[in-house]
Coordinates of C-alpha atoms and ligand atoms in Angstrom, one line a residue:
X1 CA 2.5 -5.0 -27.7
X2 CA 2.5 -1.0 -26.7
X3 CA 4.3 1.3 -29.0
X4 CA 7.0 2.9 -27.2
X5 CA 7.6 6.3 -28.2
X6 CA 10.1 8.0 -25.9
X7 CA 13.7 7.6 -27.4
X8 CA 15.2 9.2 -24.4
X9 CA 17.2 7.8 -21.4
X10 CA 14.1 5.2 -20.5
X11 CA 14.5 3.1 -23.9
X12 CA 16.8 0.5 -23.4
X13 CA 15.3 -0.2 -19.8
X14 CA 11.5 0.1 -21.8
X15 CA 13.6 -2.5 -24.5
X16 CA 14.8 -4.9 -21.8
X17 CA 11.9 -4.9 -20.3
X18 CA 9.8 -5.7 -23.4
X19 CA 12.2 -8.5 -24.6
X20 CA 11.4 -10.0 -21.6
X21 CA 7.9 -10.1 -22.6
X22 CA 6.7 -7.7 -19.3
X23 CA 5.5 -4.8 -21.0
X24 CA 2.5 -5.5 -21.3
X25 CA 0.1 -2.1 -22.2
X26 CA -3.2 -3.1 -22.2
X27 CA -6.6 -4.2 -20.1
X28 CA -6.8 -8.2 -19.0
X29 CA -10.2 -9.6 -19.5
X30 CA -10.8 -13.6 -19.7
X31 CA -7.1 -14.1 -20.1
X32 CA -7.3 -12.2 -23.0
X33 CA -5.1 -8.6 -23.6
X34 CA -7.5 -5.9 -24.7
X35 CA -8.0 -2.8 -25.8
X36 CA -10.5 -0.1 -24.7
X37 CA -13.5 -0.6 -26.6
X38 CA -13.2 2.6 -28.2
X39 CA -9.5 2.7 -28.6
X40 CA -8.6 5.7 -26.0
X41 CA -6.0 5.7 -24.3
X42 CA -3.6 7.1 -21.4
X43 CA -0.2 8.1 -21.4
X44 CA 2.2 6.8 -19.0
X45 CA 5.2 9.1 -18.3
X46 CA 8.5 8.7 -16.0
X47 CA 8.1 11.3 -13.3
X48 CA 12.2 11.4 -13.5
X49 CA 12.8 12.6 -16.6
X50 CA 9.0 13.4 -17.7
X51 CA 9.4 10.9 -21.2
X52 CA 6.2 9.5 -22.7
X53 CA 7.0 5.4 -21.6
X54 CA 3.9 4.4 -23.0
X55 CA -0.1 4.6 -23.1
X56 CA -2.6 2.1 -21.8
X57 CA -6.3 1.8 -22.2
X58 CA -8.1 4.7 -21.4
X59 CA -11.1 2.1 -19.7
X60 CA -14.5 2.9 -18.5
X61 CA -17.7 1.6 -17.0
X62 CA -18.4 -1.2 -20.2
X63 CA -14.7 -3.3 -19.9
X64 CA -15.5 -3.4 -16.5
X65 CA -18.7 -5.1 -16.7
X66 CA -16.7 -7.1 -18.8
X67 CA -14.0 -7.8 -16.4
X68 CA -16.2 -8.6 -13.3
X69 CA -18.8 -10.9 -15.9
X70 CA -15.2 -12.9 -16.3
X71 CA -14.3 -13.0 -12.8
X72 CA -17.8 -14.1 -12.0
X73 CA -18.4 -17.0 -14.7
X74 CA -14.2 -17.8 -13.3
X75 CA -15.4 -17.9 -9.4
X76 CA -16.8 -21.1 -10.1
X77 CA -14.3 -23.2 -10.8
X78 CA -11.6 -21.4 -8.9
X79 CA -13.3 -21.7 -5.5
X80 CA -13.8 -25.1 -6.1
X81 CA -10.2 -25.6 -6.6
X82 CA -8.8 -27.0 -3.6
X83 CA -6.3 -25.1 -1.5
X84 CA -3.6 -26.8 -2.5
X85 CA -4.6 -26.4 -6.2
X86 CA -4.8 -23.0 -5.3
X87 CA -1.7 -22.7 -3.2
X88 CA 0.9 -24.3 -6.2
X89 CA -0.5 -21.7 -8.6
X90 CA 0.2 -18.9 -6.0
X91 CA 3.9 -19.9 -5.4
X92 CA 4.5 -20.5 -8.8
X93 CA 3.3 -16.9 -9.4
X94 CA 5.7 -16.3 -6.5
X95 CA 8.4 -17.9 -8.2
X96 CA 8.0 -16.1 -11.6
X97 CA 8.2 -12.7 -9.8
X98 CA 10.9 -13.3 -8.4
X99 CA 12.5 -14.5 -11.5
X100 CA 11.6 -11.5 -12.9
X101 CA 12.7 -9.3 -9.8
X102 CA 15.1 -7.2 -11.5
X103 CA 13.4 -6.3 -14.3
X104 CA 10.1 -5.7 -12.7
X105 CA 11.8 -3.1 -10.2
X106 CA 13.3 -1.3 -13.3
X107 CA 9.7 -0.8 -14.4
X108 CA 8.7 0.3 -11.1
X109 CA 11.3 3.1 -10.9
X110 CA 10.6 3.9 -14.7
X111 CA 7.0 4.7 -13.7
X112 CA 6.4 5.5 -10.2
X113 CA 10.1 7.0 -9.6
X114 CA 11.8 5.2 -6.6
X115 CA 15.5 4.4 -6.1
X116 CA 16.1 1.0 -7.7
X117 CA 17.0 -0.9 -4.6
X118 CA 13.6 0.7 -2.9
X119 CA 12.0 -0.9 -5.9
X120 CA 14.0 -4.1 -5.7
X121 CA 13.2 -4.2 -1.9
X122 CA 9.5 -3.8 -2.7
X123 CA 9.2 -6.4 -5.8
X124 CA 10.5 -9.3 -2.7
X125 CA 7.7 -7.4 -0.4
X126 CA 5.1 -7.4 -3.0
X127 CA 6.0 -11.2 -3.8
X128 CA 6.1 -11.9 0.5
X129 CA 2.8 -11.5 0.0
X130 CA 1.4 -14.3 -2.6
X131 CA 4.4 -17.0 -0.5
X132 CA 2.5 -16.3 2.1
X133 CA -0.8 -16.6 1.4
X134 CA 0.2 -19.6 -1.1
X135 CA 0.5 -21.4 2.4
X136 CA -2.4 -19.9 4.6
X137 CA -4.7 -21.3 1.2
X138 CA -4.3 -24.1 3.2
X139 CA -5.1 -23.0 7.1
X140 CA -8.6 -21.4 6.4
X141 CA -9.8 -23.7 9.1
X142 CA -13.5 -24.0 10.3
X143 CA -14.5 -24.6 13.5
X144 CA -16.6 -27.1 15.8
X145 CA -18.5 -25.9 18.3
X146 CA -19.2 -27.8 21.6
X147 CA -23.4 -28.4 21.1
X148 CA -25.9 -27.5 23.5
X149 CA -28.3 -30.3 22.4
X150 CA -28.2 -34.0 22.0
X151 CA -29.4 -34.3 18.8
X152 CA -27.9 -31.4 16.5
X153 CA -24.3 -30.8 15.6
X154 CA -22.5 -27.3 15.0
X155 CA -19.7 -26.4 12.3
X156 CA -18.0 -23.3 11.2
X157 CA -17.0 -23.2 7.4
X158 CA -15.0 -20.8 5.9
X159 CA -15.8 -19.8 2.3
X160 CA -14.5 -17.3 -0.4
X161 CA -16.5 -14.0 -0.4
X162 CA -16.8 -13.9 -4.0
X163 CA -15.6 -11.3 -7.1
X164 CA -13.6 -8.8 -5.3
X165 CA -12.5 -5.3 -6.5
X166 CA -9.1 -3.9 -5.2
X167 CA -8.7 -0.4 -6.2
X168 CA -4.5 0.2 -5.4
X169 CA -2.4 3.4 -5.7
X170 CA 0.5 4.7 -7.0
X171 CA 3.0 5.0 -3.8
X172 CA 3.3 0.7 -4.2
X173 CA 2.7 -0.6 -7.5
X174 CA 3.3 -4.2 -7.3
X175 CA 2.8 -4.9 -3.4
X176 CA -0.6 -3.0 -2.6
X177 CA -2.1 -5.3 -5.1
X178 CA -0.3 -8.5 -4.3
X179 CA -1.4 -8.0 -0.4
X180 CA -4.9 -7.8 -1.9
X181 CA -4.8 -10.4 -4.7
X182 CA -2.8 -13.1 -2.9
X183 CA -5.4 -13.4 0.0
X184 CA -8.2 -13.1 -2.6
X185 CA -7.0 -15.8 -4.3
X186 CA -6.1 -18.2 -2.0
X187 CA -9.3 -18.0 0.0
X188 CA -10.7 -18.8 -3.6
X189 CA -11.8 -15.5 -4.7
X190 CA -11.5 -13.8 -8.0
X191 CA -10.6 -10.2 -8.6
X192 CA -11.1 -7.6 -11.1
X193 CA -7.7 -4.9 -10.1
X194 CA -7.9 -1.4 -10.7
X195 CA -4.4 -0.1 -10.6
X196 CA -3.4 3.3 -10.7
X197 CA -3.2 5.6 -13.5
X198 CA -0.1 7.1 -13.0
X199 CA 1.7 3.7 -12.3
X200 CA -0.4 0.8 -14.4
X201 CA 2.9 -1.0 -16.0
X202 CA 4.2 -2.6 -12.9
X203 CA 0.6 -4.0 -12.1
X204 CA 0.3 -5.2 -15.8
X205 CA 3.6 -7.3 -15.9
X206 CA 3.1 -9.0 -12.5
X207 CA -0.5 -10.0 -13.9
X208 CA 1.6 -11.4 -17.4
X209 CA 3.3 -13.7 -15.1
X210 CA 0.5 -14.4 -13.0
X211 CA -0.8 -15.7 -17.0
X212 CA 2.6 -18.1 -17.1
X213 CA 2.4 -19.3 -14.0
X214 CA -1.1 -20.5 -14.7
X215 CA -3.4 -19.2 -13.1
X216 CA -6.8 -19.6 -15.0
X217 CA -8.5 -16.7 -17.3
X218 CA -11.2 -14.9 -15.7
X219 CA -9.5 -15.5 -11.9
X220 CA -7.4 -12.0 -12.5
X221 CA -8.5 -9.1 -14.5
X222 CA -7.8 -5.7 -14.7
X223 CA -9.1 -2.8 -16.1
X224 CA -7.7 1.4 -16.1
X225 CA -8.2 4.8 -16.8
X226 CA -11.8 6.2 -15.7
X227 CA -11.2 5.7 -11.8
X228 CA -14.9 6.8 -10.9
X229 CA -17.0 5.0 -14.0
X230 CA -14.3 2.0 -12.8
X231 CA -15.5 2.7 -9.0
X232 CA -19.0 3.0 -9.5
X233 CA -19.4 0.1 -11.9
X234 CA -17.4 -1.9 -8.9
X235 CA -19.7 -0.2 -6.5
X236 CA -22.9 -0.8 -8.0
X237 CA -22.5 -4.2 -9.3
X238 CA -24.2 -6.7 -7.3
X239 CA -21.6 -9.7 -8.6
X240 CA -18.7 -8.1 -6.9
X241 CA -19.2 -9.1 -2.7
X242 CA -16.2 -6.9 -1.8
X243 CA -14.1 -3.7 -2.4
X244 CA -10.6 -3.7 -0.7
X245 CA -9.0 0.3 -1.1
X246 CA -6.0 1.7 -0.5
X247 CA -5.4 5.1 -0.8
X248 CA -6.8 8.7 0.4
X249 CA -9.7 8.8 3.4
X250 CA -11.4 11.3 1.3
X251 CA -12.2 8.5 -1.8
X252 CA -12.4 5.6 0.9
X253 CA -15.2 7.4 2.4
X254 CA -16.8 7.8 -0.6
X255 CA -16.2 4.1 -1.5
X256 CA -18.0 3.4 1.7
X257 CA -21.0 5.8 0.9
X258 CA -21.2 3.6 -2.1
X259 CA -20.5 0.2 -0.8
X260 CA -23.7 0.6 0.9
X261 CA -26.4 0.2 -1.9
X262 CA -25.2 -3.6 -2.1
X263 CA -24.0 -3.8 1.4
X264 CA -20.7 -5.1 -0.4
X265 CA -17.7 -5.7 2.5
X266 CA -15.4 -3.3 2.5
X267 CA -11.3 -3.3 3.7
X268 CA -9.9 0.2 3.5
X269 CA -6.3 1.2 4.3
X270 CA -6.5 4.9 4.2
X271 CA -4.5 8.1 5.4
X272 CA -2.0 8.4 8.0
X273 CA -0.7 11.2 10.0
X274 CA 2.2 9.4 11.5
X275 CA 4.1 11.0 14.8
X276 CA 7.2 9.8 15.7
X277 CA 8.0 10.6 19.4
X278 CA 11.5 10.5 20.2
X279 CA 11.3 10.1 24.1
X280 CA 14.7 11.9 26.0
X281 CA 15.8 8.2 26.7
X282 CA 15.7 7.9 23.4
X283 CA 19.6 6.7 21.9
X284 CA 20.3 9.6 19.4
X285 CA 22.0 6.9 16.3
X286 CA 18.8 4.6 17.0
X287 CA 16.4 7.1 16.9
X288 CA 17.7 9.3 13.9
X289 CA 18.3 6.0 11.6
X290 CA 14.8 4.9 12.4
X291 CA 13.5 8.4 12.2
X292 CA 15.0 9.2 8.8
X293 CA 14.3 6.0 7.5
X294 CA 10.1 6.1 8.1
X295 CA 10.3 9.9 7.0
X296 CA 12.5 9.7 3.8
X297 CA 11.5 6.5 2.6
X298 CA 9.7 6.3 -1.0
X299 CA 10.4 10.6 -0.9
X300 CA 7.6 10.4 1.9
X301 CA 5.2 9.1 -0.1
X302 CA 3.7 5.8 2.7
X303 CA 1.0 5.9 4.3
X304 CA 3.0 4.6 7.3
X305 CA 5.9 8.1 7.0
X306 CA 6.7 10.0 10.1
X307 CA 4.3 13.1 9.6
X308 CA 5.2 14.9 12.7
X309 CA 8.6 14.4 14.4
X310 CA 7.8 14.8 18.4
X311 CA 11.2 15.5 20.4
X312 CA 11.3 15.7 23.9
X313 CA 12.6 19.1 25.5
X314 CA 15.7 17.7 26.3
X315 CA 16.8 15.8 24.0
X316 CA 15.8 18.2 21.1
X317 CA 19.0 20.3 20.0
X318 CA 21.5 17.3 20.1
X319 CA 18.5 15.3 18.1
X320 CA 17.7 17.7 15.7
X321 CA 22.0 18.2 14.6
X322 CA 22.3 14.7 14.6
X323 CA 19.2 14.5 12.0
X324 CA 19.6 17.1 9.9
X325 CA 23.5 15.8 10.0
X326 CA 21.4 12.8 8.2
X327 CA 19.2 14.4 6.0
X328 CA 22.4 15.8 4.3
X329 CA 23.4 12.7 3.5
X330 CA 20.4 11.5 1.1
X331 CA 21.1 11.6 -2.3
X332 CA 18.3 12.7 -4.8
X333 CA 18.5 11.4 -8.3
X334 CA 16.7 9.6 -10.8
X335 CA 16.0 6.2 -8.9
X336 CA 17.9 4.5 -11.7
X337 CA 21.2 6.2 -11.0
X338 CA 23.7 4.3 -8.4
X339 CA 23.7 5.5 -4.9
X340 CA 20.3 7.7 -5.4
X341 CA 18.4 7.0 -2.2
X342 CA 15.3 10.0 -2.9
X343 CA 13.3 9.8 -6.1
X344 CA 11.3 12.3 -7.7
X345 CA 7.7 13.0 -6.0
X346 CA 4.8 11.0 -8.2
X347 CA 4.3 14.1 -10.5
X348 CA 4.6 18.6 -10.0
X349 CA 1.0 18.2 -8.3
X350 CA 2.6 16.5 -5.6
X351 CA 5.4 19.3 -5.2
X352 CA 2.7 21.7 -4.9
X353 CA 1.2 20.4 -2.0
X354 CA 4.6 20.2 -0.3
X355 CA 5.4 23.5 -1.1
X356 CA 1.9 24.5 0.2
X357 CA 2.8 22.5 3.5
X358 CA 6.2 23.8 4.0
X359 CA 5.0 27.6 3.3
X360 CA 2.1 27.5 5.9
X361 CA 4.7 25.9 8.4
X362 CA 7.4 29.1 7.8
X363 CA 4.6 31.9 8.0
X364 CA 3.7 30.3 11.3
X365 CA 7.2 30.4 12.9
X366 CA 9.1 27.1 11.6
X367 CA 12.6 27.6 11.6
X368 CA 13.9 26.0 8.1
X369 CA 17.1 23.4 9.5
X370 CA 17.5 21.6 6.3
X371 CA 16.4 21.8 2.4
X372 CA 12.9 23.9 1.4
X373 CA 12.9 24.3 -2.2
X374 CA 12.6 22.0 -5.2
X375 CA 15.6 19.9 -6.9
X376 CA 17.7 21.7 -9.5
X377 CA 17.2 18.2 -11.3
X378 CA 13.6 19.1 -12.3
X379 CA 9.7 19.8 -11.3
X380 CA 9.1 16.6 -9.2
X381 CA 12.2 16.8 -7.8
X382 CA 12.2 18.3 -3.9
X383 CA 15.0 18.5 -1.5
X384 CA 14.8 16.7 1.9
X385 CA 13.4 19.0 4.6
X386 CA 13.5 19.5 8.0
X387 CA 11.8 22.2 9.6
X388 CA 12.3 23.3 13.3
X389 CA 10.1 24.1 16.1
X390 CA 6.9 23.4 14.6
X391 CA 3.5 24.0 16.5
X392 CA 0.1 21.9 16.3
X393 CA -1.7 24.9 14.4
X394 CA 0.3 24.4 11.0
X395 CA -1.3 22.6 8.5
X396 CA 1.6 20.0 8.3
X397 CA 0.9 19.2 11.5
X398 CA -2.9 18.0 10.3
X399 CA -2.5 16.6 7.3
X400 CA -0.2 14.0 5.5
X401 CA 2.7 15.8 3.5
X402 CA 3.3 13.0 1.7
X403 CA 6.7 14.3 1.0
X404 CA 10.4 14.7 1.8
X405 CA 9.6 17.1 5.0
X406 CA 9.6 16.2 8.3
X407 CA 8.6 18.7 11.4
X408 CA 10.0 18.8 14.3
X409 CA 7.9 19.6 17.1
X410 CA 8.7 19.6 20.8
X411 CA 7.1 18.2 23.8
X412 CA 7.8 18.4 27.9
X413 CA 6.2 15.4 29.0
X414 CA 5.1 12.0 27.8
X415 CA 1.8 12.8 28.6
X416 CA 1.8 16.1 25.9
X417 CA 3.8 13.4 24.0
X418 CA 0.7 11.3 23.7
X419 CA -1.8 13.9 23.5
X420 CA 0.0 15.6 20.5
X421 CA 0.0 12.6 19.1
X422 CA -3.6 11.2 19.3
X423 CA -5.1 14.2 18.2
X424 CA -5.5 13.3 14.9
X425 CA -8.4 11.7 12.9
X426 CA -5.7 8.9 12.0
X427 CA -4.4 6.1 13.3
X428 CA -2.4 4.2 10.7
X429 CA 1.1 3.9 12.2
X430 CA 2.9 5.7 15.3
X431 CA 6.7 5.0 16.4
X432 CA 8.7 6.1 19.3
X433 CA 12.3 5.6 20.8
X434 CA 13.1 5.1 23.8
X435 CA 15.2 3.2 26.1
X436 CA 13.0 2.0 28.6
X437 CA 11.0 -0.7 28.1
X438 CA 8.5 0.7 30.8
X439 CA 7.9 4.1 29.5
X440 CA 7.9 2.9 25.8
X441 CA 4.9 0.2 26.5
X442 CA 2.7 2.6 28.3
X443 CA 3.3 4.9 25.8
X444 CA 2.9 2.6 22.7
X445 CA -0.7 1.3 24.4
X446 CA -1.7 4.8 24.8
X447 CA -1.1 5.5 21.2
X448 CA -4.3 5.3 19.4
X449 CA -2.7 3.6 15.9
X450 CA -2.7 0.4 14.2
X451 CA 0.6 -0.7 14.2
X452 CA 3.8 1.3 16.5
X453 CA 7.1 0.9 15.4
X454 CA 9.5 1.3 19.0
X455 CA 12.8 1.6 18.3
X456 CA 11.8 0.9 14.4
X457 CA 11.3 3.3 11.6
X458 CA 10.1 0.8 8.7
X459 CA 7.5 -1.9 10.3
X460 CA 6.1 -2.6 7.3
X461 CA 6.5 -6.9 6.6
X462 CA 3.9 -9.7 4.7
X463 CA 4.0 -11.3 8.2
X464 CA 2.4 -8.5 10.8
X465 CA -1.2 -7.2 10.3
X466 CA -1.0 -3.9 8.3
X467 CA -3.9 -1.2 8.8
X468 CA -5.5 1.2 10.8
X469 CA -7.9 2.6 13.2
X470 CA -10.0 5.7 13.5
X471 CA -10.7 6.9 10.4
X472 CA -7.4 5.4 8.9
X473 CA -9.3 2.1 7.6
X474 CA -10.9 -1.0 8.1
X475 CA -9.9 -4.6 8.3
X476 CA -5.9 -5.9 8.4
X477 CA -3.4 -6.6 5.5
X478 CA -0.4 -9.3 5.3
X479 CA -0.2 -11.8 7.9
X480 CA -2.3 -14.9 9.1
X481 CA -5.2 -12.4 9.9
X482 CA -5.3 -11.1 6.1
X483 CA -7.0 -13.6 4.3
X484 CA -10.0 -13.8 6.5
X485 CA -11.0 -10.3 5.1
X486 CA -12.0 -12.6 1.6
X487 CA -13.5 -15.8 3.7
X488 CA -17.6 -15.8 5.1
X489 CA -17.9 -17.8 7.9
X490 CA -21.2 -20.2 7.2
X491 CA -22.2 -21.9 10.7
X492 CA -24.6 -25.1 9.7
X493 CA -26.3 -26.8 12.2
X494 CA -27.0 -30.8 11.4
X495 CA -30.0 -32.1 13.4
X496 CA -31.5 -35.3 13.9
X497 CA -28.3 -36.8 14.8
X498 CA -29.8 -39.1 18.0
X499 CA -28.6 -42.9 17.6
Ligands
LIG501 C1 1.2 2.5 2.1 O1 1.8 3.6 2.0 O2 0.0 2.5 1.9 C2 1.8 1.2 2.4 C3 3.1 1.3 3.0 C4 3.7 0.0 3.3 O3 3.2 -1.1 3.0 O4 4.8 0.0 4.0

């Protein structure tokens, strides 16, 4: 069991959570909790508060040769477990998460810093995912195919792709590897997970309960703490058939680079640069809840957060009141505290980069509306921002903030609207509001993105297809389409088949 050597204000959470058996501070290979083979480790700290929670192995490339020999010699019997075999031990997983829901979001906000009921709200997203796939275990269905000639007959089967590696970040501990895992495991794939560094505990308890609910040694491992010896050992290992990423383009790209020695599959949900294109149709309460909402939530640290606000000429002054009205409104805090709706950012790094953002922005000619400086409360702590007439040349405009700042920029017609808006690399996830139903579908077509949230700021569910296009990822997340990213087809063609 880890040591727990903070006595501060995370201790009797850290206690509760321990008593409930959840804290769990080390690798899982072959169903068995291990160490790093030579003992290092790494510290996990709450980005609130800045206490030392804990340290977990400090892993490299040996453990996880270990951990993908075990999912291998596992793979056998697990894909020959039928699906609904398969699918009980999912929804008892399920079940035991949601058991454990309020305990597992404390740990969550402990480590990764979100308000509680974000954390709560992702713990039943995270577990969406393995209900779900506990019942599409059972709908990997082949196919017939009408034949050509007399004699032969033609079948599709679906079968797993093998050991998979799911490399998963900070921003979601529990539900970016529960959309990975679940599908994995009910298409009858193993997996060896490499969580983040920064965020490891939440990953750790769900894969304790995945132990109770019975799920076999060997079908889940996971390893931490060298993320490229982890990556390349992933990458180069000809066992593992599939790498599914989430996180930064600049690592997926490398992933991909590397993927291609062993021609492993690849799913990759990667940067976004999100506008949200508030149309002069638009209703004002609509479009400032959903705005504020895809901006602020997790501090702005999704994938999927409004990057650049696009307002339409007329509609812009009585918009921007009404939202900065709104930004005034969210309450920063450690996530823990009632009525805290803004966290701290993941750690000071993160801060930086704002800061770096929101500075490049003013020396172009943004007007500050709302916020601009960090939190009294501490280093990772930024105030919710809204800057003002912001143009395409400031770097905010290019890249993800991944922070509590949201530009507004300003645009005549829908046409600029759409061109602003596609001229990015990404294409994760675009909204806009608007009133007619019309205008809104010719713009949402037009939008080069993944997924479009109209008159919607958060869009994010277990049952839609989550992912992007352009160079925002490969492959689809969540709903019925997810789990065929871990089947192979196999076509087989039975001949001699004449009376
Ligand atoms: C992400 O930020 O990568 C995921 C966000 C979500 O699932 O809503």
């Amino acid at each position: 069991m880890a040591t727990i050597a903070s006595a501060g204000a995370s201790q009797a959470v850290l206690d509760k959570i321990n008593n409930a058996g959840l804290l769990r501070a080390k690798g899982l290979i072959s169903g068995e909790w291990v160490s790093a083979e030579d003992g290092r480790t790494l510290p996990v700290y709450n980005p609130a508060t800045g206490e030392f929670l804990t340290e977990v192995p400090l892993m490299g490339e040996r453990e996880t040769l270990s951990a993908i020999d075990s999912a291998h010699n596992a793979f056998k019997s697990w894909s020959k477990k039928t699906c609904s075999e398969r699918s009980k031990l999912l929804r008892r997983w399920y079940e035991l998460i949601l058991e454990k829901k309020e305990e597992i979001a404390q740990l969550m906000t402990l480590e990764q810093g979100k308000p509680l009921k974000e954390a709560l709200g992702e713990v039943s997203y995270g577990a969406g995912f393995i209900e779900l796939f506990a019942e599409e275990a059972k709908r990997t269905y082949g196919d017939i195919i009408p034949s050509p000639y007399p004699d032969r007959r033609l079948l599709v089967v679906k079968q797993p792709v093998g050991v998979v590696g799911t490399i998963t970040p900070w921003n979601f501990p529990l539900a970016m590897i529960t959309r990975k895992v679940a599908p994995a495991l009910a298409a009858g794939c193993t997996v060896v997970i490499k969580p983040a560094e920064l965020t490891p505990l939440t990953a750790l308890a769900a894969a304790e309960l995945s132990i109770q609910a019975g799920i076999p040694p060997g079908v889940i491992n996971v390893v931490m703490g060298d993320a490229p010896q982890i990556g390349a050992a992933l990458l180069e290992s000809t066992k593992v058939r599939k790498i599914s990423f989430t996180g930064s383009t600049q690592v997926g790209k490398k992933l991909m680079a590397g993927a291609a020695s062993t021609v492993k599959r690849l799913s990759l949900e990667l940067g976004g640069n999100a506008p949200c294109i508030i149309l002069d149709d638009a209703d004002i309460e609509v479009a400032v809840k959903g705005a504020l909402a895809s901006k602020y939530r997790n501090s702005g640290q999704t994938c999927v957060c409004a990057n650049r606000v696009l307002v339409q000429d007329g509609i812009y002054d009585k918009f921007a009141e009404a939202f900065i009205q709104a930004v005034s409104g969210l309450k920063v805090g450690n996530g823990l505290e009632e009525g805290v709706t803004q966290g701290p950012l993941i750690n000071e790094a993160a801060v930086k980069k704002v800061e770096q953002h929101v500075e490049d922005a003013l020396s172009k000619g943004a007007m500050l509306l709302a916020g601009g400086h960090r939190h009294r409360l501490g280093a990772a702590f930024y105030e919710p921002t809204v800057l003002g007439d912001a143009t395409e040349e400031m770097l905010i405009m290019k890249e993800e903030v991944f922070g509590p700042v949201a530009p507004l920029i300003r645009f005549k017609t829908d046409e600029d609207a759409i061109r602003i808006a596609n001229s990015t690399e990404a294409g994760l996830a675009a909204y806009l509001f608007s009133g007619s139903i019309s205008r809104a579908w010719r713009v949402a077509e037009a939008l080069e993105y993944g997924m479009v949230g109209w008159n919607e700021g958060v869009i994010s569910t277990e049952v839609a297809p989550f992912g992007g296009v352009k160079q925002s990822g490969l492959g689809r997340e969540g709903s019925k389409y997810g789990i065929d990213e871990y089947l192979e087809m196999k076509y087989i063609c039975i001949g001699n088949m004449l009376p």
